[in-house]
Tab-separated table of C-alpha atoms in Angstrom:
chain	number	residue	atom	x	y	z
A	150	UNK	CA	-8.584	-6.486	-9.906
A	151	UNK	CA	-5.288	-5.284	-10.513
A	152	UNK	CA	-4.487	-2.222	-12.815
A	153	UNK	CA	-0.898	-1.152	-13.904
A	154	UNK	CA	-1.051	2.737	-14.820
A	155	UNK	CA	1.836	4.310	-16.799
A	156	UNK	CA	1.827	8.197	-17.071
A	157	UNK	CA	4.086	10.562	-19.019
A	158	UNK	CA	3.788	14.231	-18.171
A	159	UNK	CA	5.310	17.245	-19.938
A	160	UNK	CA	5.504	21.018	-18.741
A	161	UNK	CA	6.060	23.973	-20.842
A	162	UNK	CA	6.433	27.545	-19.468
A	163	UNK	CA	8.003	30.738	-20.568
A	164	UNK	CA	10.737	30.824	-17.895
A	165	UNK	CA	12.494	29.226	-15.089
A	166	UNK	CA	12.756	31.206	-11.876
A	167	UNK	CA	14.554	29.645	-9.060
A	168	UNK	CA	13.801	30.994	-5.628
A	169	UNK	CA	14.941	29.419	-2.407
A	170	UNK	CA	11.575	28.964	-0.621
A	171	UNK	CA	9.708	26.587	1.833
A	172	UNK	CA	7.995	24.475	-0.915
A	173	UNK	CA	9.785	20.992	-1.030
A	174	UNK	CA	6.663	18.685	-2.185
A	175	UNK	CA	6.506	19.552	-6.085
A	176	UNK	CA	3.097	20.231	-7.531
A	177	UNK	CA	2.232	16.974	-9.497
A	178	UNK	CA	-0.656	16.606	-12.133
A	179	UNK	CA	-0.899	13.082	-11.594
A	180	UNK	CA	-3.303	13.276	-8.753
A	181	UNK	CA	-6.035	11.813	-11.042
A	182	UNK	CA	-4.485	8.604	-10.397
A	183	UNK	CA	-2.133	9.182	-7.525
A	184	UNK	CA	-4.286	11.235	-5.142
A	185	UNK	CA	-2.698	9.960	-1.913
A	186	UNK	CA	0.467	11.894	-2.938
A	187	UNK	CA	-1.451	14.914	-1.969
A	188	UNK	CA	-3.975	13.314	0.346
A	189	UNK	CA	-3.390	10.153	2.458
A	190	UNK	CA	-7.138	9.696	2.422
A	191	UNK	CA	-7.285	8.985	-1.209
A	192	UNK	CA	-5.113	5.664	-0.601
A	193	UNK	CA	-7.211	2.715	-2.213
A	194	UNK	CA	-9.481	5.454	-3.466
A	195	UNK	CA	-11.540	3.423	-5.967
A	196	UNK	CA	-11.319	-0.084	-4.216
A	197	UNK	CA	-8.875	-1.958	-6.808
A	198	UNK	CA	-5.489	-3.142	-6.579
A	199	UNK	CA	-3.240	-0.532	-8.534
A	200	UNK	CA	0.748	-0.050	-9.691
A	201	UNK	CA	1.554	3.302	-10.926
A	202	UNK	CA	4.758	4.570	-12.825
A	203	UNK	CA	5.200	8.116	-13.339
A	204	UNK	CA	7.745	9.914	-15.657
A	205	UNK	CA	7.445	13.585	-15.233
A	206	UNK	CA	9.518	16.532	-17.184
A	207	UNK	CA	8.872	20.249	-16.475
A	208	UNK	CA	10.408	23.153	-18.944
A	209	UNK	CA	11.596	20.379	-21.324
A	210	UNK	CA	14.823	21.851	-23.040
A	211	UNK	CA	16.195	23.685	-20.271
A	212	UNK	CA	19.413	22.877	-18.353
A	213	UNK	CA	18.389	21.309	-14.810
A	214	UNK	CA	14.939	21.312	-15.634
A	215	UNK	CA	12.775	19.390	-12.943
A	216	UNK	CA	12.235	15.691	-13.369
A	217	UNK	CA	10.381	13.257	-11.190
A	218	UNK	CA	10.669	9.571	-11.461
A	219	UNK	CA	7.731	7.668	-9.290
A	220	UNK	CA	6.483	4.389	-8.761
A	221	UNK	CA	3.592	3.468	-6.348
A	222	UNK	CA	1.091	0.752	-5.424
A	223	UNK	CA	-2.196	1.254	-3.667
A	224	UNK	CA	-5.013	-1.022	-2.567
A	225	UNK	CA	-8.397	-1.402	-0.509
A	226	UNK	CA	-7.929	-4.219	2.203
A	227	UNK	CA	-11.132	-6.376	1.708
A	228	UNK	CA	-12.406	-8.525	3.901
A	229	UNK	CA	-14.889	-11.495	2.836
A	230	UNK	CA	-17.423	-12.512	5.496
A	231	UNK	CA	-20.949	-14.098	5.271
A	232	UNK	CA	-24.505	-12.415	5.954
A	233	UNK	CA	-27.509	-13.984	6.842
A	234	UNK	CA	-30.266	-13.769	3.867
A	235	UNK	CA	-33.910	-15.242	3.248
A	236	UNK	CA	-34.037	-17.642	0.553
A	237	UNK	CA	-35.968	-16.796	-2.648
A	238	UNK	CA	-39.118	-18.837	-1.944
A	239	UNK	CA	-39.322	-18.471	1.670
A	240	UNK	CA	-37.789	-22.102	2.550
A	241	UNK	CA	-35.565	-20.692	5.430
A	242	UNK	CA	-32.365	-18.694	5.688
A	243	UNK	CA	-28.977	-19.116	3.964
A	244	UNK	CA	-25.612	-17.640	4.502
A	245	UNK	CA	-24.122	-15.412	1.561
A	246	UNK	CA	-20.739	-14.326	0.782
A	247	UNK	CA	-20.264	-10.334	1.424
A	248	UNK	CA	-16.930	-8.502	0.245
A	249	UNK	CA	-16.410	-5.398	2.270
A	250	UNK	CA	-13.514	-3.288	2.891
A	251	UNK	CA	-12.774	-0.082	4.866
A	252	UNK	CA	-9.058	0.088	5.022
A	253	UNK	CA	-6.992	1.419	2.581
A	254	UNK	CA	-3.538	1.677	1.853
A	255	UNK	CA	-0.476	2.908	-0.403
A	256	UNK	CA	3.154	3.431	-0.759
A	257	UNK	CA	5.584	5.044	-3.370
A	258	UNK	CA	9.242	5.642	-3.851
A	259	UNK	CA	10.048	8.834	-5.508
A	260	UNK	CA	12.987	10.788	-6.957
A	261	UNK	CA	12.607	14.528	-7.557
A	262	UNK	CA	15.329	16.895	-9.230
A	263	UNK	CA	14.833	20.495	-9.688
A	264	UNK	CA	17.813	22.826	-10.027
A	265	UNK	CA	20.178	22.298	-7.189
A	266	UNK	CA	18.100	20.222	-5.311
A	267	UNK	CA	17.409	16.342	-5.284
A	268	UNK	CA	14.541	14.778	-2.981
A	269	UNK	CA	14.709	10.971	-2.929
A	270	UNK	CA	12.866	8.796	-0.425
A	271	UNK	CA	9.335	7.100	0.017
A	272	UNK	CA	5.616	7.622	1.613
A	273	UNK	CA	3.334	5.194	3.385
A	274	UNK	CA	-0.272	5.989	3.599
A	275	UNK	CA	-3.036	4.584	5.532
A	276	UNK	CA	-6.972	5.507	4.891
A	277	UNK	CA	-10.280	4.407	6.801
A	278	UNK	CA	-13.335	4.652	4.605
A	279	UNK	CA	-16.861	5.062	5.964
A	280	UNK	CA	-20.131	4.581	4.004
A	281	UNK	CA	-22.529	7.195	4.696
A	282	UNK	CA	-25.802	5.223	4.795
A	283	UNK	CA	-27.694	4.369	1.428
A	284	UNK	CA	-26.678	7.895	-0.283
A	285	UNK	CA	-23.451	6.207	-2.232
A	286	UNK	CA	-21.465	8.799	-0.251
A	287	UNK	CA	-17.858	7.642	1.365
A	288	UNK	CA	-16.109	9.548	3.894
A	289	UNK	CA	-12.515	8.759	4.150
A	290	UNK	CA	-9.772	9.972	6.723
A	291	UNK	CA	-5.998	9.162	6.002
A	292	UNK	CA	-2.612	9.698	7.512
A	293	UNK	CA	0.634	9.133	5.555
A	294	UNK	CA	4.545	9.058	6.699
A	295	UNK	CA	7.320	9.691	4.629
A	296	UNK	CA	11.125	9.715	4.724
A	297	UNK	CA	13.230	11.281	2.177
A	298	UNK	CA	16.943	12.708	1.577
A	299	UNK	CA	17.451	16.332	0.503
A	300	UNK	CA	20.451	17.363	-1.196
A	301	UNK	CA	21.576	20.605	-2.374
A	302	UNK	CA	24.434	20.652	-4.898
A	303	UNK	CA	25.837	24.100	-5.215
A	304	UNK	CA	28.236	22.709	-8.337
A	305	UNK	CA	25.152	22.842	-10.413
A	306	UNK	CA	24.853	26.601	-9.921
A	307	UNK	CA	26.346	29.198	-12.440
A	308	UNK	CA	27.655	31.872	-10.109
A	309	UNK	CA	28.132	35.233	-11.703
A	310	UNK	CA	29.590	37.073	-8.442
A	311	UNK	CA	31.990	34.608	-7.144
A	312	UNK	CA	32.533	37.012	-4.104
A	313	UNK	CA	28.862	36.757	-2.798
A	314	UNK	CA	28.910	35.568	0.627
A	315	UNK	CA	25.402	34.436	0.557
A	316	UNK	CA	26.157	31.713	-2.393
A	317	UNK	CA	29.460	30.562	-0.654
A	318	UNK	CA	27.614	29.344	2.279
A	319	UNK	CA	25.713	26.631	0.438
A	320	UNK	CA	27.144	23.137	1.249
A	321	UNK	CA	26.832	20.131	-0.608
A	322	UNK	CA	25.317	18.384	2.143
A	323	UNK	CA	22.450	15.329	2.499
A	324	UNK	CA	19.872	15.776	5.066
A	325	UNK	CA	17.169	12.928	6.203
A	326	UNK	CA	13.857	14.605	6.558
A	327	UNK	CA	10.827	12.750	8.045
A	328	UNK	CA	7.411	14.317	7.459
A	329	UNK	CA	3.590	13.475	7.972
A	330	UNK	CA	0.419	14.457	6.306
A	331	UNK	CA	-3.292	14.159	6.988
A	332	UNK	CA	-6.533	14.477	5.016
A	333	UNK	CA	-10.112	13.730	4.501
A	334	UNK	CA	-12.214	13.205	1.495
A	335	UNK	CA	-16.139	12.699	0.539
A	336	UNK	CA	-16.874	10.882	-2.693
A	337	UNK	CA	-19.677	9.470	-4.454
A	338	UNK	CA	-19.620	7.537	-8.102
A	339	UNK	CA	-19.769	10.876	-9.734
A	340	UNK	CA	-17.282	13.340	-7.884
A	341	UNK	CA	-14.966	13.677	-5.143
A	342	UNK	CA	-13.436	16.403	-2.780
A	343	UNK	CA	-10.638	16.698	-0.336
A	344	UNK	CA	-8.667	18.569	2.047
A	345	UNK	CA	-5.286	17.875	3.585
A	346	UNK	CA	-2.154	19.414	5.225
A	347	UNK	CA	1.313	18.144	4.436
A	348	UNK	CA	4.989	18.959	5.965
A	349	UNK	CA	3.215	18.732	9.392
A	350	UNK	CA	6.535	17.991	11.263
A	351	UNK	CA	8.061	20.959	9.629
A	352	UNK	CA	11.580	19.010	10.267
A	353	UNK	CA	14.537	21.554	10.247
A	354	UNK	CA	17.552	20.966	8.189
A	355	UNK	CA	20.782	22.575	7.565
A	356	UNK	CA	21.434	24.746	4.373
A	357	UNK	CA	23.858	27.356	5.369
A	358	UNK	CA	26.785	27.720	8.311
A	359	UNK	CA	25.177	30.576	9.367
A	360	UNK	CA	21.847	33.111	9.834
A	361	UNK	CA	18.441	31.556	10.384
A	362	UNK	CA	18.864	28.681	7.759
A	363	UNK	CA	21.293	26.506	9.980
A	364	UNK	CA	18.014	25.142	11.152
A	365	UNK	CA	15.834	26.029	8.417
A	366	UNK	CA	11.815	24.569	8.762
A	367	UNK	CA	10.007	24.385	5.591
A	368	UNK	CA	6.308	25.954	5.407
A	369	UNK	CA	3.271	23.535	5.691
A	370	UNK	CA	1.092	22.970	2.928
A	371	UNK	CA	-2.644	23.015	2.542
A	372	UNK	CA	-4.354	21.401	-0.560
A	373	UNK	CA	-7.879	21.397	-1.710
A	374	UNK	CA	-8.847	19.240	-4.580
A	375	UNK	CA	-11.672	17.812	-6.380
A	376	UNK	CA	-13.046	16.522	-9.788
A	377	UNK	CA	-16.260	15.265	-11.067
A	378	UNK	CA	-17.294	13.167	-14.197
A	379	UNK	CA	-19.267	15.839	-16.354
A	380	UNK	CA	-19.734	12.931	-19.120
A	381	UNK	CA	-19.452	9.063	-18.404
A	382	UNK	CA	-20.278	6.423	-21.011
A	383	UNK	CA	-18.707	3.047	-21.416
A	384	UNK	CA	-16.468	4.212	-24.463
A	385	UNK	CA	-15.867	7.988	-23.269
A	386	UNK	CA	-15.196	9.686	-19.837
A	387	UNK	CA	-14.894	13.253	-19.376
A	388	UNK	CA	-13.530	14.341	-15.993
A	389	UNK	CA	-12.534	18.305	-15.200
A	390	UNK	CA	-10.457	18.915	-11.721
A	391	UNK	CA	-9.391	21.571	-9.576
A	392	UNK	CA	-6.339	21.750	-7.023
A	393	UNK	CA	-5.632	24.522	-4.798
A	394	UNK	CA	-2.494	24.454	-2.809
A	395	UNK	CA	-1.624	26.875	-0.461
A	396	UNK	CA	1.876	26.971	1.134
A	397	UNK	CA	3.513	28.867	4.154
A	398	UNK	CA	6.625	30.358	2.805
A	399	UNK	CA	9.425	32.182	4.600
A	400	UNK	CA	11.921	34.663	2.668
A	401	UNK	CA	15.272	35.371	3.329
A	402	UNK	CA	17.294	38.552	3.274
A	403	UNK	CA	20.424	37.668	1.599
A	404	UNK	CA	22.171	40.409	3.227
A	405	UNK	CA	21.965	39.267	6.693
A	406	UNK	CA	21.044	35.404	6.123
A	407	UNK	CA	17.715	36.304	8.318
A	408	UNK	CA	14.517	35.037	7.547
A	409	UNK	CA	11.028	36.791	7.796
A	410	UNK	CA	7.610	35.975	8.978
A	411	UNK	CA	5.586	33.155	7.271
A	412	UNK	CA	3.426	34.256	4.295
A	413	UNK	CA	0.690	32.185	2.539
A	414	UNK	CA	1.198	31.805	-1.053
A	415	UNK	CA	-1.759	29.913	-3.072
A	416	UNK	CA	-1.485	28.232	-6.532
A	417	UNK	CA	-4.351	27.056	-8.317
A	418	UNK	CA	-4.337	24.388	-11.191
A	419	UNK	CA	-7.385	23.443	-13.195
A	420	UNK	CA	-7.453	20.548	-15.725
A	421	UNK	CA	-9.322	18.141	-17.724
A	422	UNK	CA	-8.692	14.390	-18.316
A	423	UNK	CA	-10.471	12.168	-21.347
A	424	UNK	CA	-10.483	8.402	-20.871
A	425	UNK	CA	-11.290	6.187	-23.695
A	426	UNK	CA	-12.999	2.752	-23.202
A	427	UNK	CA	-11.020	2.762	-19.691
A	428	UNK	CA	-7.583	2.115	-21.069
A	429	UNK	CA	-6.137	5.292	-22.685
A	430	UNK	CA	-6.385	8.774	-21.287
A	431	UNK	CA	-5.237	12.055	-22.270
A	432	UNK	CA	-5.389	15.533	-20.327
A	433	UNK	CA	-4.057	18.972	-19.670
A	434	UNK	CA	-3.940	21.565	-17.054
A	435	UNK	CA	-3.256	25.164	-16.526
A	436	UNK	CA	-1.407	26.519	-13.376
A	437	UNK	CA	-2.081	30.164	-12.060
A	438	UNK	CA	1.596	30.591	-12.485
A	439	UNK	CA	1.521	30.450	-16.392
A	440	UNK	CA	2.513	26.607	-16.453
A	441	UNK	CA	0.859	24.534	-19.253
A	442	UNK	CA	0.631	20.915	-18.317
A	443	UNK	CA	0.051	17.997	-20.951
A	444	UNK	CA	-0.273	14.024	-20.173
A	445	UNK	CA	-1.038	10.706	-21.460
A	446	UNK	CA	-1.184	7.348	-20.332
A	447	UNK	CA	-2.644	3.689	-20.405
A	448	UNK	CA	-3.786	1.265	-18.152
A	449	UNK	CA	-3.271	-2.674	-18.301
A	450	UNK	CA	-5.311	-4.954	-16.538
């Protein structure tokens, strides 16, 4: 069965800080439907063929606010085979069809703009699913590969001190960055939980002409996410979720353009989604940095 999802998300917050850090992967709240963005083991998660379109804006009304445009597809690769089964009235055996599938896959194209940064590229994910006996639990392992271009546009900056050597080092350059991620999930019909790691290659790229950022390497990201159906009927489904993301940050000394040691910084997001008749949904989330996220969408079969 094919599903088409359309998602619109808006984020509100009280301020827009800009800090040059190691996080290049924005934190998306649409992992309800696009979990393999964060954890590749969730590719083909629910066994259906799904198309997704995401339009996302943060800090609406502010100049240079973050924007995301995202187009994705995922599916479980099913195999049709036959198994031998006893006939109902004991008159021998017969072959009956059995549909199974352990391999899932997905890919997406994305364009992220936030401040002076633009990230444009694609990602392909692979997952392998194991059924754990008759308990209804599935254990999944996943890998993903991505390739994107990163552009820093200093012309979008409003510079107060034009003599600042740090800001004058910024170059309008486009860099191609490869990346890999890995993850694992455990799920049944009522809940899911997963652990993943991203930016594994820590591919270096150039930001300045001098200092440590001539060959800057972003820090790895580690994500723990989960959700559970607390109320589920044919007409209504209520599902809270949680995402804990930890990123390795490396801070920059603007006087020497030297970087310090990696430190870990965590961000937590808790949210809830309400789905009506498996067609429409509305939800919201709160992040530990005081961001409030609202989103809505629909599904077309």
